[in-house]
mmCIF file of C-alpha atoms in Angstrom:
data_model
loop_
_atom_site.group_PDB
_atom_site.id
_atom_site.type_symbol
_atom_site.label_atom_id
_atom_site.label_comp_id
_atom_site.label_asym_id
_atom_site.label_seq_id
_atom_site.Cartn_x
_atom_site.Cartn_y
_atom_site.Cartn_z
ATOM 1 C CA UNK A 88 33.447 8.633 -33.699
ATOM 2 C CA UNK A 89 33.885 6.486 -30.600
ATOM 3 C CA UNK A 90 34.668 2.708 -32.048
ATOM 4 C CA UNK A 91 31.242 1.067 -30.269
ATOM 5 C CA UNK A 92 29.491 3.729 -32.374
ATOM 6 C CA UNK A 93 31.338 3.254 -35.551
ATOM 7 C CA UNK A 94 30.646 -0.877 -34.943
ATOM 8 C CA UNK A 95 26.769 -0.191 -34.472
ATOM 9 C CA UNK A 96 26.935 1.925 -37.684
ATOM 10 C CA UNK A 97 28.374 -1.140 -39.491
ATOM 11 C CA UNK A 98 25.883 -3.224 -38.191
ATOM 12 C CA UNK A 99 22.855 -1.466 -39.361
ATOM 13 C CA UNK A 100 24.420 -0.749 -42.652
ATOM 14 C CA UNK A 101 24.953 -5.026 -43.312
ATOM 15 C CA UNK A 102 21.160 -5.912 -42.924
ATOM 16 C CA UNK A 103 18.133 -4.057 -43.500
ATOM 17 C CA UNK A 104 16.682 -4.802 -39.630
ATOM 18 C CA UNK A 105 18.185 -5.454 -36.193
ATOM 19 C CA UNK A 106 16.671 -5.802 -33.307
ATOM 20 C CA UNK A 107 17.522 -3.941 -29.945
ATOM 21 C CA UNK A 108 18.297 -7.857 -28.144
ATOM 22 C CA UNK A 109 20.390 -8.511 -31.581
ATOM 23 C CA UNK A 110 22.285 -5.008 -31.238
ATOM 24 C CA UNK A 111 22.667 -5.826 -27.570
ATOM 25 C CA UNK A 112 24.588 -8.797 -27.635
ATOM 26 C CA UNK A 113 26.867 -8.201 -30.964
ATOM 27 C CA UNK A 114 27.932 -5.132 -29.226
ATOM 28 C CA UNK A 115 28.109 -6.723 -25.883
ATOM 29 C CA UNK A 116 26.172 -3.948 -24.446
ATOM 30 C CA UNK A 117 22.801 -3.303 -22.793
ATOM 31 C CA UNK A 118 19.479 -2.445 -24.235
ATOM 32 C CA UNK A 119 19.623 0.782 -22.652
ATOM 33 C CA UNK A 120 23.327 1.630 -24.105
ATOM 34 C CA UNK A 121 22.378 0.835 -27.600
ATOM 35 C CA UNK A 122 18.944 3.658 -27.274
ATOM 36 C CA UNK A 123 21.435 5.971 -26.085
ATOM 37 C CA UNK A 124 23.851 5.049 -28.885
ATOM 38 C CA UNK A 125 21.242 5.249 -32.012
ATOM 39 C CA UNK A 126 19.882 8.848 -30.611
ATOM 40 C CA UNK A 127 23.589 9.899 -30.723
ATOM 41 C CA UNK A 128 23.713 8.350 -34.475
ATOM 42 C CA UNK A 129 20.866 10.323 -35.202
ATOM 43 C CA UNK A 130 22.295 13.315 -33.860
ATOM 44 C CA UNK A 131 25.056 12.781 -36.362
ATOM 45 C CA UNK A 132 22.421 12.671 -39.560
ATOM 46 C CA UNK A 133 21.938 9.300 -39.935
ATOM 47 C CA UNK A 134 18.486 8.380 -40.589
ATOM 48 C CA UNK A 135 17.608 5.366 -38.170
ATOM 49 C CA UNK A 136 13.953 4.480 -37.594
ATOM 50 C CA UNK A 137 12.500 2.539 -34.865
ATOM 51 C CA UNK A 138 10.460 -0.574 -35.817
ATOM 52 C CA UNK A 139 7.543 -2.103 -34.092
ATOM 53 C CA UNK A 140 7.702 -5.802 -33.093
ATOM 54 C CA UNK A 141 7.151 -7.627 -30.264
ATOM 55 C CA UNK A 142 10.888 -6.593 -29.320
ATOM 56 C CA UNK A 143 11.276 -3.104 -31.177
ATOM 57 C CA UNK A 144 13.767 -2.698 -33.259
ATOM 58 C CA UNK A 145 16.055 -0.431 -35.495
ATOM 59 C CA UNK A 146 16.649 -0.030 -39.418
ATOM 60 C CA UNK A 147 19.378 2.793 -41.449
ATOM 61 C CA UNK A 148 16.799 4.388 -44.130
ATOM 62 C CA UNK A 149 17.386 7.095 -46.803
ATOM 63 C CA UNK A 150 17.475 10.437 -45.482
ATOM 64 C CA UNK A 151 17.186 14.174 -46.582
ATOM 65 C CA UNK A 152 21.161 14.133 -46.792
ATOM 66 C CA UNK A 153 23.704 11.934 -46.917
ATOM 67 C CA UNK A 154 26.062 11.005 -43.980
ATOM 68 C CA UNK A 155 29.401 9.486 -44.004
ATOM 69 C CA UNK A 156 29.368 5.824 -45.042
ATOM 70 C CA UNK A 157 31.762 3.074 -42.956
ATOM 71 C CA UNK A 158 33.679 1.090 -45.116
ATOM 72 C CA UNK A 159 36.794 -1.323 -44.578
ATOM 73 C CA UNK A 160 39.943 -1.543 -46.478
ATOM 74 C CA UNK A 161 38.125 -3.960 -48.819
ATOM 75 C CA UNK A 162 35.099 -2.452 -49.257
ATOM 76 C CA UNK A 163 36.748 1.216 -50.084
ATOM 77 C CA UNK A 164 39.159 -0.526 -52.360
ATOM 78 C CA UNK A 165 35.947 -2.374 -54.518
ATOM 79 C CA UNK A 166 34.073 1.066 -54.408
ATOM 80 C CA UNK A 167 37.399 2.624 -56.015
ATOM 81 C CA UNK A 168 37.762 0.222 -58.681
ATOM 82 C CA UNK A 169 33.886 0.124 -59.092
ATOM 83 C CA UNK A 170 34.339 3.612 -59.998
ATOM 84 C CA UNK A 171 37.014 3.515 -62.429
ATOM 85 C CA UNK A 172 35.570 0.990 -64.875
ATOM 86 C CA UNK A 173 31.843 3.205 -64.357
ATOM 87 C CA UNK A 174 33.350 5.639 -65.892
ATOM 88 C CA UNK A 175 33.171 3.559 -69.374
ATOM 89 C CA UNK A 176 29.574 1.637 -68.500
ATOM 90 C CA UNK A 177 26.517 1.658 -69.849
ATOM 91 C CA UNK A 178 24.844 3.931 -67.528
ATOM 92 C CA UNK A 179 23.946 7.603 -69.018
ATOM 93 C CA UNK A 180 26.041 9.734 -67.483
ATOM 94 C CA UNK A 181 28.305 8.066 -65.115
ATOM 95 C CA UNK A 182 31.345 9.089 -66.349
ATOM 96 C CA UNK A 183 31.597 12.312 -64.695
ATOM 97 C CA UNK A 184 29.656 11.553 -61.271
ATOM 98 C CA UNK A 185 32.467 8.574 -61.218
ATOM 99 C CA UNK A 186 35.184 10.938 -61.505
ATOM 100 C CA UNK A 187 33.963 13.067 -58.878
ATOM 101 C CA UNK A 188 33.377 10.335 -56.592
ATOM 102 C CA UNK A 189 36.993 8.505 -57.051
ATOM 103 C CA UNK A 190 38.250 12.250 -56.059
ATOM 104 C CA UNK A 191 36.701 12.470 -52.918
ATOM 105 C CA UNK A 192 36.861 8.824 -52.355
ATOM 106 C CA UNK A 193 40.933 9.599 -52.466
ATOM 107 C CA UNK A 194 41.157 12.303 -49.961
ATOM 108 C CA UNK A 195 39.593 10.816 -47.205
ATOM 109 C CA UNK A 196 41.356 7.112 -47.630
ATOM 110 C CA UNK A 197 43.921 6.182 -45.224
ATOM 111 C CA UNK A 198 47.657 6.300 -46.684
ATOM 112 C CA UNK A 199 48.085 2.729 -46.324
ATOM 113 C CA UNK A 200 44.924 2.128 -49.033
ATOM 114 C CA UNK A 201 46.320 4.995 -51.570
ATOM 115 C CA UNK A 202 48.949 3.219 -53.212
ATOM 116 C CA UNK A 203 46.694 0.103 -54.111
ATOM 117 C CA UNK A 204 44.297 2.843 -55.533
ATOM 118 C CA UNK A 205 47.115 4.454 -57.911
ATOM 119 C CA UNK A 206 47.927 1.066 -58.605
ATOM 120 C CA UNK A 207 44.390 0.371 -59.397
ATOM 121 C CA UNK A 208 43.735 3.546 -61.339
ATOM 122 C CA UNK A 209 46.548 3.571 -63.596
ATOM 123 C CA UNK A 210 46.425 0.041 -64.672
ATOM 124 C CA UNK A 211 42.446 -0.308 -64.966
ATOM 125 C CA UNK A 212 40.716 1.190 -68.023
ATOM 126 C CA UNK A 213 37.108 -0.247 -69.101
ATOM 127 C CA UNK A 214 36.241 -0.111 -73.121
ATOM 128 C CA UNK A 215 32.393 0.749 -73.452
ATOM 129 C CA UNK A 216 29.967 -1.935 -75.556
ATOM 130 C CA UNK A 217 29.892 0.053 -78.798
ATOM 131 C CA UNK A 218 25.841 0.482 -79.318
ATOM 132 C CA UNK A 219 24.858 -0.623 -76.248
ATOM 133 C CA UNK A 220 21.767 1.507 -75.174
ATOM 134 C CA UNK A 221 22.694 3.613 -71.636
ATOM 135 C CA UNK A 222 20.697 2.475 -68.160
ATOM 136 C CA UNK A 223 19.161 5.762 -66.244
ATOM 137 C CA UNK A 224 21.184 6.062 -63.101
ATOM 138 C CA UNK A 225 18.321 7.208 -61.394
ATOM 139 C CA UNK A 226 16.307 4.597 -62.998
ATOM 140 C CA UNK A 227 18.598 2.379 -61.835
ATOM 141 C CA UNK A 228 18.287 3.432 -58.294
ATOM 142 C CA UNK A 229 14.615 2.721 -57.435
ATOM 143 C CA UNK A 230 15.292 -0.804 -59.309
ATOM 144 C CA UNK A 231 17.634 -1.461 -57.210
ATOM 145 C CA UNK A 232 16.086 -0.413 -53.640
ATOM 146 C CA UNK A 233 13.043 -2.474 -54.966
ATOM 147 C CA UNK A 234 15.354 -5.289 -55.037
ATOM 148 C CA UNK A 235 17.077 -5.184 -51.685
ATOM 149 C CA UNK A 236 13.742 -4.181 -50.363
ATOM 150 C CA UNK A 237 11.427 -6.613 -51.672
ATOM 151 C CA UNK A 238 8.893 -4.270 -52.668
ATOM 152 C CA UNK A 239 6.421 -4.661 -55.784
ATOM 153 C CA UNK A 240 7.604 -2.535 -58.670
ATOM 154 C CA UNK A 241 5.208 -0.618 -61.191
ATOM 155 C CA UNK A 242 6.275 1.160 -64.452
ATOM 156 C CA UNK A 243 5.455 1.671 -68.259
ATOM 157 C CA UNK A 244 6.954 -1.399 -70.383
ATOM 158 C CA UNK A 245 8.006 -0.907 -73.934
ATOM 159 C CA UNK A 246 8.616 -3.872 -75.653
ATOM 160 C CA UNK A 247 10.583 -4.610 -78.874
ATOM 161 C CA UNK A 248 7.591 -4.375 -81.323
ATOM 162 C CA UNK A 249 6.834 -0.267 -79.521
ATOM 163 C CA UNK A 250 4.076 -1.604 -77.667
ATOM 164 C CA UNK A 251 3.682 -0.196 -73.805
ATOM 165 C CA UNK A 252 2.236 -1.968 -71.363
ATOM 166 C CA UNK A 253 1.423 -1.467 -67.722
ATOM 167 C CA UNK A 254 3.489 -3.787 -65.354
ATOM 168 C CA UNK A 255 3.603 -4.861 -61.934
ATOM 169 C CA UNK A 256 6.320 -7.179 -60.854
ATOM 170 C CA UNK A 257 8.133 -8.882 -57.981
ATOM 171 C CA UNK A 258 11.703 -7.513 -58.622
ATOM 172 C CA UNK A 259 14.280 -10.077 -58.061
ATOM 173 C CA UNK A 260 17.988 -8.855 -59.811
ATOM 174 C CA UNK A 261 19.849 -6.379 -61.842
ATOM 175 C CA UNK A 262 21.664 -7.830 -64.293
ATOM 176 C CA UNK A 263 24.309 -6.549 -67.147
ATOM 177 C CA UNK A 264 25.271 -8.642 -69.977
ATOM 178 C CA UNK A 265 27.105 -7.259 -72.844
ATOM 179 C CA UNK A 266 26.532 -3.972 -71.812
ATOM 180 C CA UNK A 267 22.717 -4.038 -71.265
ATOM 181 C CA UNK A 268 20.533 -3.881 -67.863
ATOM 182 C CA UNK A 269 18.116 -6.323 -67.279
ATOM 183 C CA UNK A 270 15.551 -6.939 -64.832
ATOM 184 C CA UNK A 271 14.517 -9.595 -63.634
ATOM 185 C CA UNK A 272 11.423 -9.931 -61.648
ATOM 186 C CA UNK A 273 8.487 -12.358 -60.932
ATOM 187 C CA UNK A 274 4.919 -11.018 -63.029
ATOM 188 C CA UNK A 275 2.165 -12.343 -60.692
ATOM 189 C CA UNK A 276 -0.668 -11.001 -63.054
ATOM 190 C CA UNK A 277 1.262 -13.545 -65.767
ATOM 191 C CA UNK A 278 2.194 -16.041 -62.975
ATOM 192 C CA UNK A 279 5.478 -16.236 -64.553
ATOM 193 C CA UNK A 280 8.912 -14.803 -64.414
ATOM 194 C CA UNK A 281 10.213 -12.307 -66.894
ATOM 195 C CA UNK A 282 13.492 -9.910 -68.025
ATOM 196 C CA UNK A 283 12.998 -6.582 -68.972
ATOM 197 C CA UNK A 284 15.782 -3.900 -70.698
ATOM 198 C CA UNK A 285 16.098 -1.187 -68.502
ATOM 199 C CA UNK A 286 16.517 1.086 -71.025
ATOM 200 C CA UNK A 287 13.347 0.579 -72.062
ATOM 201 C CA UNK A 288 11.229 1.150 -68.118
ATOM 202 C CA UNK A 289 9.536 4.042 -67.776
ATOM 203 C CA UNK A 290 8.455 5.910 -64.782
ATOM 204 C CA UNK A 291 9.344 3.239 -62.487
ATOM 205 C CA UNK A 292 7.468 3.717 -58.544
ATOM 206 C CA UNK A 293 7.908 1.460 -55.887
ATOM 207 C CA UNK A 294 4.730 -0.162 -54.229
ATOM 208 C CA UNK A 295 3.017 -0.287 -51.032
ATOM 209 C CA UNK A 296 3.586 -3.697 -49.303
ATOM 210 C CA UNK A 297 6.518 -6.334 -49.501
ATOM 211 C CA UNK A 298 6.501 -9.658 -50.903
ATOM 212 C CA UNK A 299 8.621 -12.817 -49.399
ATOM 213 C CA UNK A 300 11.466 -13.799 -52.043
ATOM 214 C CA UNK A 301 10.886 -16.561 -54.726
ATOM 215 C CA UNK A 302 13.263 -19.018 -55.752
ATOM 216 C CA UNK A 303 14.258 -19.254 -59.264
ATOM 217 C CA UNK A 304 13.198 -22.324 -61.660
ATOM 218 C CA UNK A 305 15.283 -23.811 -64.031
ATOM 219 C CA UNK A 306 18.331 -24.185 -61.944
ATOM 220 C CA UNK A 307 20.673 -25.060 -65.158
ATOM 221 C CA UNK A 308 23.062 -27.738 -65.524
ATOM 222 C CA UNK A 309 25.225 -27.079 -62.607
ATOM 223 C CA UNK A 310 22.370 -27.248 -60.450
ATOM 224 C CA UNK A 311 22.134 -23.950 -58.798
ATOM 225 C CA UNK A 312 19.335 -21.324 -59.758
ATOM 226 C CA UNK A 313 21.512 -17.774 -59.732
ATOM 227 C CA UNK A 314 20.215 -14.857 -61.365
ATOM 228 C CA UNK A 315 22.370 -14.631 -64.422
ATOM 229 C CA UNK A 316 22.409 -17.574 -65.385
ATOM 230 C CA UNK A 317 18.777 -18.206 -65.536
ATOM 231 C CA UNK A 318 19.442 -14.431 -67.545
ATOM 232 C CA UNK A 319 21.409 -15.918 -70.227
ATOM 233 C CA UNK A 320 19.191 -19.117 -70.276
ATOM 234 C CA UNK A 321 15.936 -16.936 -71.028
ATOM 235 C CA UNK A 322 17.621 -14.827 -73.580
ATOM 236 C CA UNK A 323 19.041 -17.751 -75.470
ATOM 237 C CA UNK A 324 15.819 -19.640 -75.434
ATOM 238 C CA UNK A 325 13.682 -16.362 -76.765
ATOM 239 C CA UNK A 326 13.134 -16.440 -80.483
ATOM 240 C CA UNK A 327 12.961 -12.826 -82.636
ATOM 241 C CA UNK A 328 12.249 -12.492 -86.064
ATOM 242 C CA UNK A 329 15.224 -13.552 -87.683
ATOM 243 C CA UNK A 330 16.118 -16.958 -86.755
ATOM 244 C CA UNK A 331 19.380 -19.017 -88.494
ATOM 245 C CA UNK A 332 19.946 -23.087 -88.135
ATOM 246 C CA UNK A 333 23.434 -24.729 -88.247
ATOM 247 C CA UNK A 334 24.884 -27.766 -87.755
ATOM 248 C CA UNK A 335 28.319 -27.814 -87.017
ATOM 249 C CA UNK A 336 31.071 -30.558 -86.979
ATOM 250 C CA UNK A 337 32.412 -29.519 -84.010
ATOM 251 C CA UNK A 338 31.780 -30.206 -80.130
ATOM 252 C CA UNK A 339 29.565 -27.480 -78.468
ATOM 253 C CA UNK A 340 32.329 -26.716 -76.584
ATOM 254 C CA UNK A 341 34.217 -25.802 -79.047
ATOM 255 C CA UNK A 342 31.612 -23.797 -80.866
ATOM 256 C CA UNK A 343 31.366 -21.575 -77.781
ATOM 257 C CA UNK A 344 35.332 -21.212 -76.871
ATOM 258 C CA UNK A 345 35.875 -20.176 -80.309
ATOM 259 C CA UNK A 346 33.235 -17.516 -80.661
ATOM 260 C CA UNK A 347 33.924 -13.678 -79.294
ATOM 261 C CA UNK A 348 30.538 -13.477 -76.924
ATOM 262 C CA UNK A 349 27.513 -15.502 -75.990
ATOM 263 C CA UNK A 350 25.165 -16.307 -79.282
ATOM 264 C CA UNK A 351 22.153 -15.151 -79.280
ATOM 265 C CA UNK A 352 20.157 -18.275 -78.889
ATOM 266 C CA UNK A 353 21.218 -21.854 -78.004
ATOM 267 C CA UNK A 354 24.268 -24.377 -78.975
ATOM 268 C CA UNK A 355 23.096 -28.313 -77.909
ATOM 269 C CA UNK A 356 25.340 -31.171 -78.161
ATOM 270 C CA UNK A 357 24.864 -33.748 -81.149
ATOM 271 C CA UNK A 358 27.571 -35.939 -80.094
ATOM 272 C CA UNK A 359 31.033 -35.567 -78.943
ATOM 273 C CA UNK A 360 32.275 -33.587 -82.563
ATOM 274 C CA UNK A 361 29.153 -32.067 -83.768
ATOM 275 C CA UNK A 362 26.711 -29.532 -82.007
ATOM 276 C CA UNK A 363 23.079 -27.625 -83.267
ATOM 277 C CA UNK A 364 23.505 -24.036 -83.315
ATOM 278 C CA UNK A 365 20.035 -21.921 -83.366
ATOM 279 C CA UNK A 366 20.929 -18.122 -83.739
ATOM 280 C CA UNK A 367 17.840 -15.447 -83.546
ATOM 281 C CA UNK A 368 17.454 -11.603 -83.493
ATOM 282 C CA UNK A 369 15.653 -8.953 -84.626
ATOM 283 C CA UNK A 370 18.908 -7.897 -86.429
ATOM 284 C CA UNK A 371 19.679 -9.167 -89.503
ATOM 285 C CA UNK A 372 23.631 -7.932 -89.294
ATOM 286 C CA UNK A 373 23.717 -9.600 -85.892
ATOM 287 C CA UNK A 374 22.498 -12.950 -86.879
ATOM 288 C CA UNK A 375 25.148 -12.498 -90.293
ATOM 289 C CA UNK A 376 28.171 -11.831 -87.756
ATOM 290 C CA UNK A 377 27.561 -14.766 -85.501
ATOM 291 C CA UNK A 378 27.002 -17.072 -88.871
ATOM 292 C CA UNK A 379 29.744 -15.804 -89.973
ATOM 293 C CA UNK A 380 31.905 -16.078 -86.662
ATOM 294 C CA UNK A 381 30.963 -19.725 -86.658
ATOM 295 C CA UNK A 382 32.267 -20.394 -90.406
ATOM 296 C CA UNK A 383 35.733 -19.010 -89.893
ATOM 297 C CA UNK A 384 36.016 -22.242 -87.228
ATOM 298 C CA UNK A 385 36.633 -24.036 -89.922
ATOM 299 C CA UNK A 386 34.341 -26.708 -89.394
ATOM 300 C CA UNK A 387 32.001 -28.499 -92.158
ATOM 301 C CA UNK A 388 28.382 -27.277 -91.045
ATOM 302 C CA UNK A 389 24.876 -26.761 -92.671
ATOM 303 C CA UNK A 390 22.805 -23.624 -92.664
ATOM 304 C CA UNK A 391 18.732 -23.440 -92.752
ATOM 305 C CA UNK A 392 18.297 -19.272 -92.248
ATOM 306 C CA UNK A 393 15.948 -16.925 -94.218
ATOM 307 C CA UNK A 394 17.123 -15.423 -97.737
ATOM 308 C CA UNK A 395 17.938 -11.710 -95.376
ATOM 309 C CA UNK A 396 20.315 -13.624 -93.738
ATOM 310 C CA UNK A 397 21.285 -16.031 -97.300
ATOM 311 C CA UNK A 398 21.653 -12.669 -99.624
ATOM 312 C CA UNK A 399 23.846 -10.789 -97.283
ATOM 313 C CA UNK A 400 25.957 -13.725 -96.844
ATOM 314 C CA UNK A 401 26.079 -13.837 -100.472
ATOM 315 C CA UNK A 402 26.483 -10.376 -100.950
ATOM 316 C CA UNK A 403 29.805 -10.692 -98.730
ATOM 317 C CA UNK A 404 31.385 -13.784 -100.183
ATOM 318 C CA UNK A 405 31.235 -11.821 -103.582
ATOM 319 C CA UNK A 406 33.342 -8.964 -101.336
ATOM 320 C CA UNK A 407 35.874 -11.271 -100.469
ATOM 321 C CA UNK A 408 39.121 -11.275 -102.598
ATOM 322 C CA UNK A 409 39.857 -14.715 -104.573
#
């Protein structure tokens, strides 16, 4: 593929719309060059529709098949590595698709890039989230093009108690955290953003229409609104039907450095050497480890929880030798 062609290919794969002026001048060609150019792109299978405008312009959409995709030494090496750790996610049935795709991936790289990939693949390994549910790949997919789109999103809901609801949303960002998906998307009908588990959307179709992107709230301490931290600010602020109190002698700092993952709820400051824990989940071995977690700091702290959470603690002290 002639390099001008290979640079307009690029192009149209970085945004979602060009227009012909735009193409014109980054390729330092004329209008009339860059018509010819997309018909021969489209000779070549790739799916480029005109758009109307007052200038016209051009867009790469899905097609029947797929065509060869451009990628620099970077990119190919972050698709490569992206592949190896897939292969222990939390996406159902990903393991083998990822295989097959770092093969083919490997034939076609240039010989300078295959030594960083065996360098890559035998020194990167990813260990799975025991119990964490698996994402639908395909799923997945149309959450994603909803995303980059800026399309509404409908789908069937089912929430923690088995209740399913009807949604519409404003989809926003994918997010994984300790092995889950999440969604995160703007509810007009509740005038209010929301997270949902992907594992738990069904039958998810995109909508007619787009919608212009909102900014987040709650920009967090640092002052910038990104998607997963207002992610781990929701979840920590939710409360589920086990909820445990401490107070801990120790900086909140602390508290967090010294646990193995982000508690399920919220750790506040109460001075420089002492910090309010408030753990909550629906499961009552969940809330017990993190308790539990925070003990073997070694700190003095107090504990308001409900007797589930009191008798299995209980229960394991009398397991413990001495």
């Amino acid at each position: 593929m002639p390099r001008r062609l290979l640079r307009l290919l690029s192009l149209l794969q970085s945004r979602r719309e060009w227009s012909g002026r735009e193409l014109a001048e980054r390729l330092g060609v004329t209008g009339r060059t860059v018509r010819r150019d997309i018909d021969r792109l489209r000779a070549l299978d790739y799916p480029v529709e005109s758009t109307t405008g007052v200038a016209g312009g051009y867009r790469l959409v899905s097609g029947r098949n797929l065509p060869p995709l451009l990628l620099d030494d970077e990119e190919a090496v972050a698709v490569a590595l992206g592949l190896v750790t897939a292969a222990g996610g939390s996406v159902a049935g990903i393991e083998d698709s990822s295989m097959r795709a770092l093969a083919k991936l490997e034939r076609v790289l240039p010989a300078r890039l295959r030594p960083r990939l065996a360098a890559l693949g035998a020194a990167t390994a990813a260990v799975p989230y025991r119990g964490a549910p698996r994402a639908d790949p395909a799923t997945l997919a149309v959450l994603a093009s909803c995303c980059g789109d800026r399309r509404p999103l409908t789908f069937d809901y089912l929430d923690r108690s088995g209740e399913t609801s009807d949604r519409r949303v404003e989809p926003h960002h994918l997010i994984t955290l300790q092995g889950r998906w999440y969604l995160l998307a703007f509810d007009p009908g509740r005038a209010d953003w929301r997270t949902f588990r992907v594992d738990r959307i069904r039958r998810p179709v995109p909508a007619h229409g787009r919608f212009a992107p909102r900014d987040l709230p709650d920009p967090g301490p640092g002052g910038s609104a990104d998607a997963a931290g207002y992610l781990v600010r929701s979840l920590a602020g939710a409360s589920y039907r086990l909820t445990a109190r401490l107070r801990v002698e120790l900086s909140a700092e602390a508290v967090r450095d010294g646990l193995f993952a982000h508690v399920p709820g919220e750790i506040v400051p109460r001075g420089p050497d002492a910090c309010a824990v408030r753990i909550s989940a629906d499961s009552a071995e969940l809330v017990t480890q993190y308790v539990v977690a925070i003990a073997a700091l070694g700190a003095e702290f107090t504990l308001d929880a409900p007797e589930e959470i009191t008798a299995r603690l209980r229960e394991l002290r009398s397991r413990l030798p001495g």
